Short mmCIF file of C-alpha atoms in Angstrom, two decimals:
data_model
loop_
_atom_site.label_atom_id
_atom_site.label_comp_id
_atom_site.label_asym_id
_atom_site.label_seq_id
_atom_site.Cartn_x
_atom_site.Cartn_y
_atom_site.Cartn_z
CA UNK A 628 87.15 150.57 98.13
CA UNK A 629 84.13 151.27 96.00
CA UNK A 630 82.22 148.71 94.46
CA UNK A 631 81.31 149.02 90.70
CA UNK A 632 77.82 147.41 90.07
CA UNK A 633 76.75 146.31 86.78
CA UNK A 634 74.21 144.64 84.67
CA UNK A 635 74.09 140.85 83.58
CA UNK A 636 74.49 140.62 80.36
CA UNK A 637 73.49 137.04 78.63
CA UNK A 638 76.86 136.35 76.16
CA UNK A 639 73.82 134.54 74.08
CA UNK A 640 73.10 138.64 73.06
CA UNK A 641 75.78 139.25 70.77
CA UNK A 642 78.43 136.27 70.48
CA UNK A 643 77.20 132.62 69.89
CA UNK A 644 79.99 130.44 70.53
CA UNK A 645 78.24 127.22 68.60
CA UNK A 646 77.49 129.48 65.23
CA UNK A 647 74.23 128.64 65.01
CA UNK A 648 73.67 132.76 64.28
CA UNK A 649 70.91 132.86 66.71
CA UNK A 650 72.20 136.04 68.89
CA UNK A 651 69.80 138.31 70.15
CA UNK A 652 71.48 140.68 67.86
CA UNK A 653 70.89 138.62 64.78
CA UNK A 654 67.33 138.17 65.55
CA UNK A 655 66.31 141.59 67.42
CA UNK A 656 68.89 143.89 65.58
CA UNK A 657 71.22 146.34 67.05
CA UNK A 658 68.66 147.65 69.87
CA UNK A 659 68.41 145.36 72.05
CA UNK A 660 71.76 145.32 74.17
CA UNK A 661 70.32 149.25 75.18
CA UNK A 662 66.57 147.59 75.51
CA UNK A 663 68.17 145.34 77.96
CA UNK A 664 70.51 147.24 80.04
CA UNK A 665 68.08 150.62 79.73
CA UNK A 666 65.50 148.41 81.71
CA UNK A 667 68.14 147.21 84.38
CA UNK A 668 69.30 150.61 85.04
CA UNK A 669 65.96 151.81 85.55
CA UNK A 670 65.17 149.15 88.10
CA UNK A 671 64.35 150.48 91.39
CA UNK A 672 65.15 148.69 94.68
CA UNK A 673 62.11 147.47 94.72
CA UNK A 674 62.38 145.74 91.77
CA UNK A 675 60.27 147.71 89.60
CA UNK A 676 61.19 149.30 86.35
CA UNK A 677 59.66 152.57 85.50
CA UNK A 678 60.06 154.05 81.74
CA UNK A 679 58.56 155.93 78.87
CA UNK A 680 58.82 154.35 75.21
CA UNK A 681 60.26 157.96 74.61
CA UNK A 682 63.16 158.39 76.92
CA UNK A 683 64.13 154.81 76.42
CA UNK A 684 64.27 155.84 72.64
CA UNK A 685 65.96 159.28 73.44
CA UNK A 686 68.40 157.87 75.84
CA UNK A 687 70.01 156.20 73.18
CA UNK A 688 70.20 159.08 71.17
CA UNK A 689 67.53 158.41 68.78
CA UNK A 690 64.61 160.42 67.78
CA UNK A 691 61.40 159.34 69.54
CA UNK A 692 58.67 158.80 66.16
CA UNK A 693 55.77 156.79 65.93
CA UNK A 694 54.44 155.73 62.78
CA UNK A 695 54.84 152.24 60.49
CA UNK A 696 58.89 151.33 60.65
CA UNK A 697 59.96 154.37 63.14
CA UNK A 698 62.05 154.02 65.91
CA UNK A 699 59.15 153.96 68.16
CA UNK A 700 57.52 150.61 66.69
CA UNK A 701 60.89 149.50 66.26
CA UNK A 702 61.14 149.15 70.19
CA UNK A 703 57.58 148.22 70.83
CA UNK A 704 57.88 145.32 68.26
CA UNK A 705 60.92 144.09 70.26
CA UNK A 706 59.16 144.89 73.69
CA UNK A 707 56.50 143.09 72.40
CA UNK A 708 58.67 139.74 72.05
CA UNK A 709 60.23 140.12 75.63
CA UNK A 710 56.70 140.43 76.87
CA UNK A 711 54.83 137.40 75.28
CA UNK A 712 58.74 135.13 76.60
CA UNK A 713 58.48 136.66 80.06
CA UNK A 714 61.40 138.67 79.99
CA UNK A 715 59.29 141.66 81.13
CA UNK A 716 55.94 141.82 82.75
CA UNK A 717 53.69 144.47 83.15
CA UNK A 718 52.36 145.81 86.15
CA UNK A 719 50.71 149.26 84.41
CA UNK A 720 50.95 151.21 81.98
CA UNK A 721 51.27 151.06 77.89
CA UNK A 722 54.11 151.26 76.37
CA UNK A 723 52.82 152.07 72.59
CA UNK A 724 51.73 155.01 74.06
CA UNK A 725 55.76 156.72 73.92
CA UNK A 726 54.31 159.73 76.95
CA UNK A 727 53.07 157.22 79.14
CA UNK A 728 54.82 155.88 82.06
CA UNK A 729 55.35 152.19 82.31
CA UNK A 730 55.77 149.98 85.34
CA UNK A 731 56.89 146.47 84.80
CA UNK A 732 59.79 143.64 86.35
CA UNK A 733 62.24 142.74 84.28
CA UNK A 734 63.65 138.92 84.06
CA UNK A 735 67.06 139.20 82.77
CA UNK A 736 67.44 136.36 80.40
CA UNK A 737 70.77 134.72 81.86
CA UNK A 738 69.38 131.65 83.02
CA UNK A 739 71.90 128.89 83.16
CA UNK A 740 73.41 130.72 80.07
CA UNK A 741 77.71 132.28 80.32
CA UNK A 742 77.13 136.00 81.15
CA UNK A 743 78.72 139.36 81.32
CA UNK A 744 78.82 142.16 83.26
CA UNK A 745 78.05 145.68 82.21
CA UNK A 746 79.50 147.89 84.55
CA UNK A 747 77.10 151.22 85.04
CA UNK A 748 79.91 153.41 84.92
CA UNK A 749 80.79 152.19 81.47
CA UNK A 750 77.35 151.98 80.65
CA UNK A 751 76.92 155.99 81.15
CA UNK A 752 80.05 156.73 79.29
CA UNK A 753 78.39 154.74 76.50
CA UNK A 754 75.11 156.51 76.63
CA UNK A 755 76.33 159.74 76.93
CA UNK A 756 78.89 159.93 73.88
CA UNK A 757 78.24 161.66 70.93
CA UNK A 758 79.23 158.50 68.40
CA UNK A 759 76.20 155.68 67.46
CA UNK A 760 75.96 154.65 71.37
CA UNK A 761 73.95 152.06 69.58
CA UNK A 762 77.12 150.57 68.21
CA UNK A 763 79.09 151.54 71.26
CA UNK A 764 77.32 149.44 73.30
CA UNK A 765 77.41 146.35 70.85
CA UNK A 766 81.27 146.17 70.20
CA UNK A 767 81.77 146.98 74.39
CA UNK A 768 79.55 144.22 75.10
CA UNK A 769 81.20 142.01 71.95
CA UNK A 770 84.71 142.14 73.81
CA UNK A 771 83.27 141.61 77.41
CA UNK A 772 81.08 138.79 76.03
CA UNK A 773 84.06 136.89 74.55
CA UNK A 774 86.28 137.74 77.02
CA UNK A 775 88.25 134.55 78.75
CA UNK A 776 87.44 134.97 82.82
CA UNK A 777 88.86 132.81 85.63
CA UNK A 778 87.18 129.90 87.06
CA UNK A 779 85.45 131.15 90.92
CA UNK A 780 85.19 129.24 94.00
CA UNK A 781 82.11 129.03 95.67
CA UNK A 782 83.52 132.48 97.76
CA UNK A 783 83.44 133.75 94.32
CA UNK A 784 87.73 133.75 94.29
CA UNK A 785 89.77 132.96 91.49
CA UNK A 786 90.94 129.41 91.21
CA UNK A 787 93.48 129.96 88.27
CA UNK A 788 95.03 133.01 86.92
CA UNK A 789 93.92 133.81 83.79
CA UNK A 790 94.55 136.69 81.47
CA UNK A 791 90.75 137.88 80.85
CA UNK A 792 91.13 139.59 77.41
CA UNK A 793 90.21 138.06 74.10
CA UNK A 794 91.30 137.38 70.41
CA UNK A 795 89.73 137.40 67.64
CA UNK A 796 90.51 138.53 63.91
CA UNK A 797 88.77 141.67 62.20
CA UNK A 798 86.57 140.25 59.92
CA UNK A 799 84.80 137.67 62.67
CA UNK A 800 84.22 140.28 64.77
CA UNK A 801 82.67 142.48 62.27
CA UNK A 802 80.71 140.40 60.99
CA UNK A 803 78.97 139.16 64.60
CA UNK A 804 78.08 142.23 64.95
CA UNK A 805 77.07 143.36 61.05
CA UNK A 806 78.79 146.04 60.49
CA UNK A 807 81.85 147.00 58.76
CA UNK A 808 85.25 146.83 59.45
CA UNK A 809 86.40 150.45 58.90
CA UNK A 810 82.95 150.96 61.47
CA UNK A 811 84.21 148.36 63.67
CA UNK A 812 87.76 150.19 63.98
CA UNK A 813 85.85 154.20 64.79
CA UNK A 814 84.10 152.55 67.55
CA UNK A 815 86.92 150.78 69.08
CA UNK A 816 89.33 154.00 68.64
CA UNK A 817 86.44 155.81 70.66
CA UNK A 818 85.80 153.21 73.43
CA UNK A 819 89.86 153.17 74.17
CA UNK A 820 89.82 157.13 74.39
CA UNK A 821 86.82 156.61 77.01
CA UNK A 822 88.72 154.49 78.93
CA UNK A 823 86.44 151.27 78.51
CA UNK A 824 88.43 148.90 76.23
CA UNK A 825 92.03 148.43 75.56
CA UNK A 826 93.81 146.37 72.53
CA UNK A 827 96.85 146.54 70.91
CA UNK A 828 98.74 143.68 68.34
CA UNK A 829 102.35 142.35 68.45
CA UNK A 830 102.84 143.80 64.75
CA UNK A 831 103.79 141.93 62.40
CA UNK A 832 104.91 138.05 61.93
CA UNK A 833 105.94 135.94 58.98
CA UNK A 834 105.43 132.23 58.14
CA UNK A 835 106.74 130.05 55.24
CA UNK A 836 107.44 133.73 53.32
CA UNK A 837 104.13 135.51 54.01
CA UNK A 838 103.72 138.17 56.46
CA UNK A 839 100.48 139.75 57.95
CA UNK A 840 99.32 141.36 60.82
CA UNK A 841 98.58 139.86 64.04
CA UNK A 842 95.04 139.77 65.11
CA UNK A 843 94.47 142.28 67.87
CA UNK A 844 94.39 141.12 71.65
CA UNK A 845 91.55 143.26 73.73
CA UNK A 846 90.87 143.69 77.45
CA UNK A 847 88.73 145.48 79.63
CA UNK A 848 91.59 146.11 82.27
CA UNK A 849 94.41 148.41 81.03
CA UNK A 850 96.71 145.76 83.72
CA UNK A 851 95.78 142.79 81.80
CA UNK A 852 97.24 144.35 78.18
CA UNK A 853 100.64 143.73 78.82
CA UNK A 854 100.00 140.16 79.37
CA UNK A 855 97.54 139.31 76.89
CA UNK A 856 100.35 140.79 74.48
CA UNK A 857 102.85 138.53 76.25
CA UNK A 858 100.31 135.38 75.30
CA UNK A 859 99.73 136.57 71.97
CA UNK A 860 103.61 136.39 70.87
CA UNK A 861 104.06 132.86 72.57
CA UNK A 862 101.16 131.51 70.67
CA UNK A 863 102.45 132.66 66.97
CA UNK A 864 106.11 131.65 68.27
CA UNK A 865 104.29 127.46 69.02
CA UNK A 866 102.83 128.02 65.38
CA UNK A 867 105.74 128.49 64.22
CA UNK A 868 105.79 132.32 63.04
CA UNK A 869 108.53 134.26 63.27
CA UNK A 870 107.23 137.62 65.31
CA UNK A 871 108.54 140.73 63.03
CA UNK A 872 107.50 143.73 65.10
CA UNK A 873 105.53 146.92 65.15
CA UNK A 874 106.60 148.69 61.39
CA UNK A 875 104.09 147.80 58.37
CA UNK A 876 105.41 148.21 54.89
CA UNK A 877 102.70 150.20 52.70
CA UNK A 878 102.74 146.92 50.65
CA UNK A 879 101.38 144.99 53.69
CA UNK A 880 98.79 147.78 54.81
CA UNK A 881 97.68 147.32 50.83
CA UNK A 882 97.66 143.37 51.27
CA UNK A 883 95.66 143.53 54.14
CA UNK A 884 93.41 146.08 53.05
CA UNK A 885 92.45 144.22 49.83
CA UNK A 886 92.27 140.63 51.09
CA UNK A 887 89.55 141.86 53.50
CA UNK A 888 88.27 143.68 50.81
CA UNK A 889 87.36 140.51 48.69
CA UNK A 890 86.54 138.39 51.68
CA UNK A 891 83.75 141.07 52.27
CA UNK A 892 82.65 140.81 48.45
CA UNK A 893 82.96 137.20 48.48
CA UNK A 894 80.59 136.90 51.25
CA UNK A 895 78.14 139.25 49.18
CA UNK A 896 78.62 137.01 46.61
CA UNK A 897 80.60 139.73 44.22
CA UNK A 898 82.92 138.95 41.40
CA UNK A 899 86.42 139.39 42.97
CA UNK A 900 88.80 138.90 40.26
CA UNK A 901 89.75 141.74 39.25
CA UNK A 902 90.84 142.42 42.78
CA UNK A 903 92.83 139.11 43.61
CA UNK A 904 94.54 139.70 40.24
CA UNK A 905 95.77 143.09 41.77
CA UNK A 906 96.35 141.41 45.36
CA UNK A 907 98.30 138.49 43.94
CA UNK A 908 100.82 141.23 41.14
CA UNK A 909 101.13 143.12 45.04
CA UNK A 910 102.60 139.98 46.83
CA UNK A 911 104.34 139.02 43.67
CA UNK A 912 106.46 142.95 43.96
CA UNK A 913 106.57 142.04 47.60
CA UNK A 914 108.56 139.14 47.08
CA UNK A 915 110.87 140.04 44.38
CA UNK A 916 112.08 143.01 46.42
CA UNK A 917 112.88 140.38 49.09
CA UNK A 918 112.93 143.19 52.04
CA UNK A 919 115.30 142.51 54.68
CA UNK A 920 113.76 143.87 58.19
CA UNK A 921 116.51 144.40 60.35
CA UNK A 922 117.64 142.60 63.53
CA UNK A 923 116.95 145.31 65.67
CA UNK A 924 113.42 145.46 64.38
CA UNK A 925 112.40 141.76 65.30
CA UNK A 926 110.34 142.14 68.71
CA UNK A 927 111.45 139.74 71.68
CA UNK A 928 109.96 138.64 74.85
CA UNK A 929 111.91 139.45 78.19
CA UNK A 930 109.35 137.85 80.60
CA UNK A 931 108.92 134.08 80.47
CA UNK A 932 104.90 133.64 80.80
CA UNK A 933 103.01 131.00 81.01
CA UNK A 934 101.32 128.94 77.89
CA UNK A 935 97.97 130.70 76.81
CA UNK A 936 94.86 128.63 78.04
CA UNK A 937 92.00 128.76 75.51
CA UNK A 938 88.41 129.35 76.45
CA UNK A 939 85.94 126.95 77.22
CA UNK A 940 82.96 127.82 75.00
CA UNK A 941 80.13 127.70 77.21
CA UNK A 942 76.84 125.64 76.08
CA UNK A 943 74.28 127.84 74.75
CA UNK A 944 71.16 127.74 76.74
CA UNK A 945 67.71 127.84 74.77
CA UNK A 946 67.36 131.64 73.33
CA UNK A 947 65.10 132.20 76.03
CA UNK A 948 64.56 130.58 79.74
#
């Protein structure tokens, strides 16, 4: 059986489970997850990490440029940071100089902080795509980051069974990691073709007249899907939704599309009313036509499972130990 090795990952890097925005993402920018694992892959056995300023830049398919506010600086400035915390130290070399060859350890930043791993293979799949691997990496590490995992023994074995996949609704997880929504959805459409991330939704449900979209469930193991789905329809069914199915009326796909529309503008602080006048005249139609979806349509579940646990958000440890 091979063994997959990966990289530790500090969740800290892209999800902050108390809110307090201080992610490495939020404070570094969109870099630093390939900063990070670039350096771990490129540790020997030794310990030692050997790099150019160049290929790191290249690698993520960047153009290598020095000068005020290129990429090149962009990286140093950050490199700079993880130097004067620790994170990395030099043994020789400069790395402002983007030809010359650096030596240095790296300190991976987990601490006594909730980490993930980055499995290499996934990693390379990552880096050698043809999309913004910088975003690639962000969203892949976004899911594994918030991803519910089982509780170990000290032999490392499960102690419960959990189904390691996570929810969360569009608009949070766009936002964590600043970028769009209709970006958000290309880059998880291209990690499920590369075989790194799977998600899927139980459709549509309805509650007290209104229906919507369920939020999506994601996993990392294409096993775990089926289950996380399974979870996903018993929670709606405790809140008391009724669980519609799979089809989406254009109406709803229009709903949906403009009340994330003016959540986005609110947040920018944009005048929205033109919009919710349109939304609410939309759900207004919807209503009147009083669409009956039928029996056959309404989804069911044929395996009893058990009630969905809910993560324990881990304490955040200081942004850098």
């Amino acid at each position: 059986m091979d063994i997959r090795t990966f990289i530790q990952i500090p969740n800290i890097a892209v999800w902050d489970a108390k809110k307090q925005g201080n992610t490495f993402i939020k404070i570094y920018g969109d870099k630093i997850i390939h900063i990070l694992s670039y350096l771990d892959v490129h540790t020997d056995r030794l310990g030692i990490v050997k790099f150019t300023l160049e290929d790191m830049v290249s690698s993520c398919g960047l153009a290598s440029r020095s000068g005020k506010g290129n990429s090149n600086n962009q990286f140093a400035y950050i490199l700079d940071d993880l130097l004067s915390k620790d994170i990395i130290t030099i043994i020789s070399g400069d790395y402002k100089k983007s030809k010359n060859l650096v030596s240095c350890i790296l300190k991976m930043p987990v601490g006594k902080s909730e980490w993930f791993p980055m499995f290499h293979d996934d990693y390379k799949k990552i880096i050698d795509d043809n999309l913004d691997r910088l975003i690639l990496l962000n969203v892949y590490s976004y899911v594994a980051a918030r991803l519910r995992r089982p509780t170990k023994d000290k032999e490392g074995k499960a102690v419960e069974d959990i189904v390691e996949c996570m929810y969360v609704d569009y608009i949070t997880f766009s936002d964590d990691l600043d970028i769009t929504e209709a970006t958000l959805n290309k880059y998880l459409v291209q990690l499920r073709k590369l075989g790194i991330i799977y998600y899927d939704s139980i459709g549509l449900i309805k509650k007290h007249d209104y229906s919507h979209e369920a939020n999506n469930v994601y996993c990392l193991d294409k096993d775990m899907l089926p289950r996380a789905l399974g979870n996903s329809s018993l929670y709606y069914k405790e809140e008391g939704f009724t669980i519609l199915g799979k089809k989406t009326s254009k109406e709803m796909i229009a709903i949906n599309g403009l009340a994330s529309r003016i959540a986005q503008l609110k947040k920018d602080g944009k005048d929205t009313s033109k919009l919710e006048k349109k939304l609410a005249t939309i759900e207004k139609n919807k209503k009147a036509k009083k669409k009956v979806i039928p029996e056959n349509n309404i989804h069911e579940e044929v395996t009893p499972l058990p009630k969905m646990k809910y993560e324990n958000k881990p304490d955040i440890f200081g942004m850098f130990v």
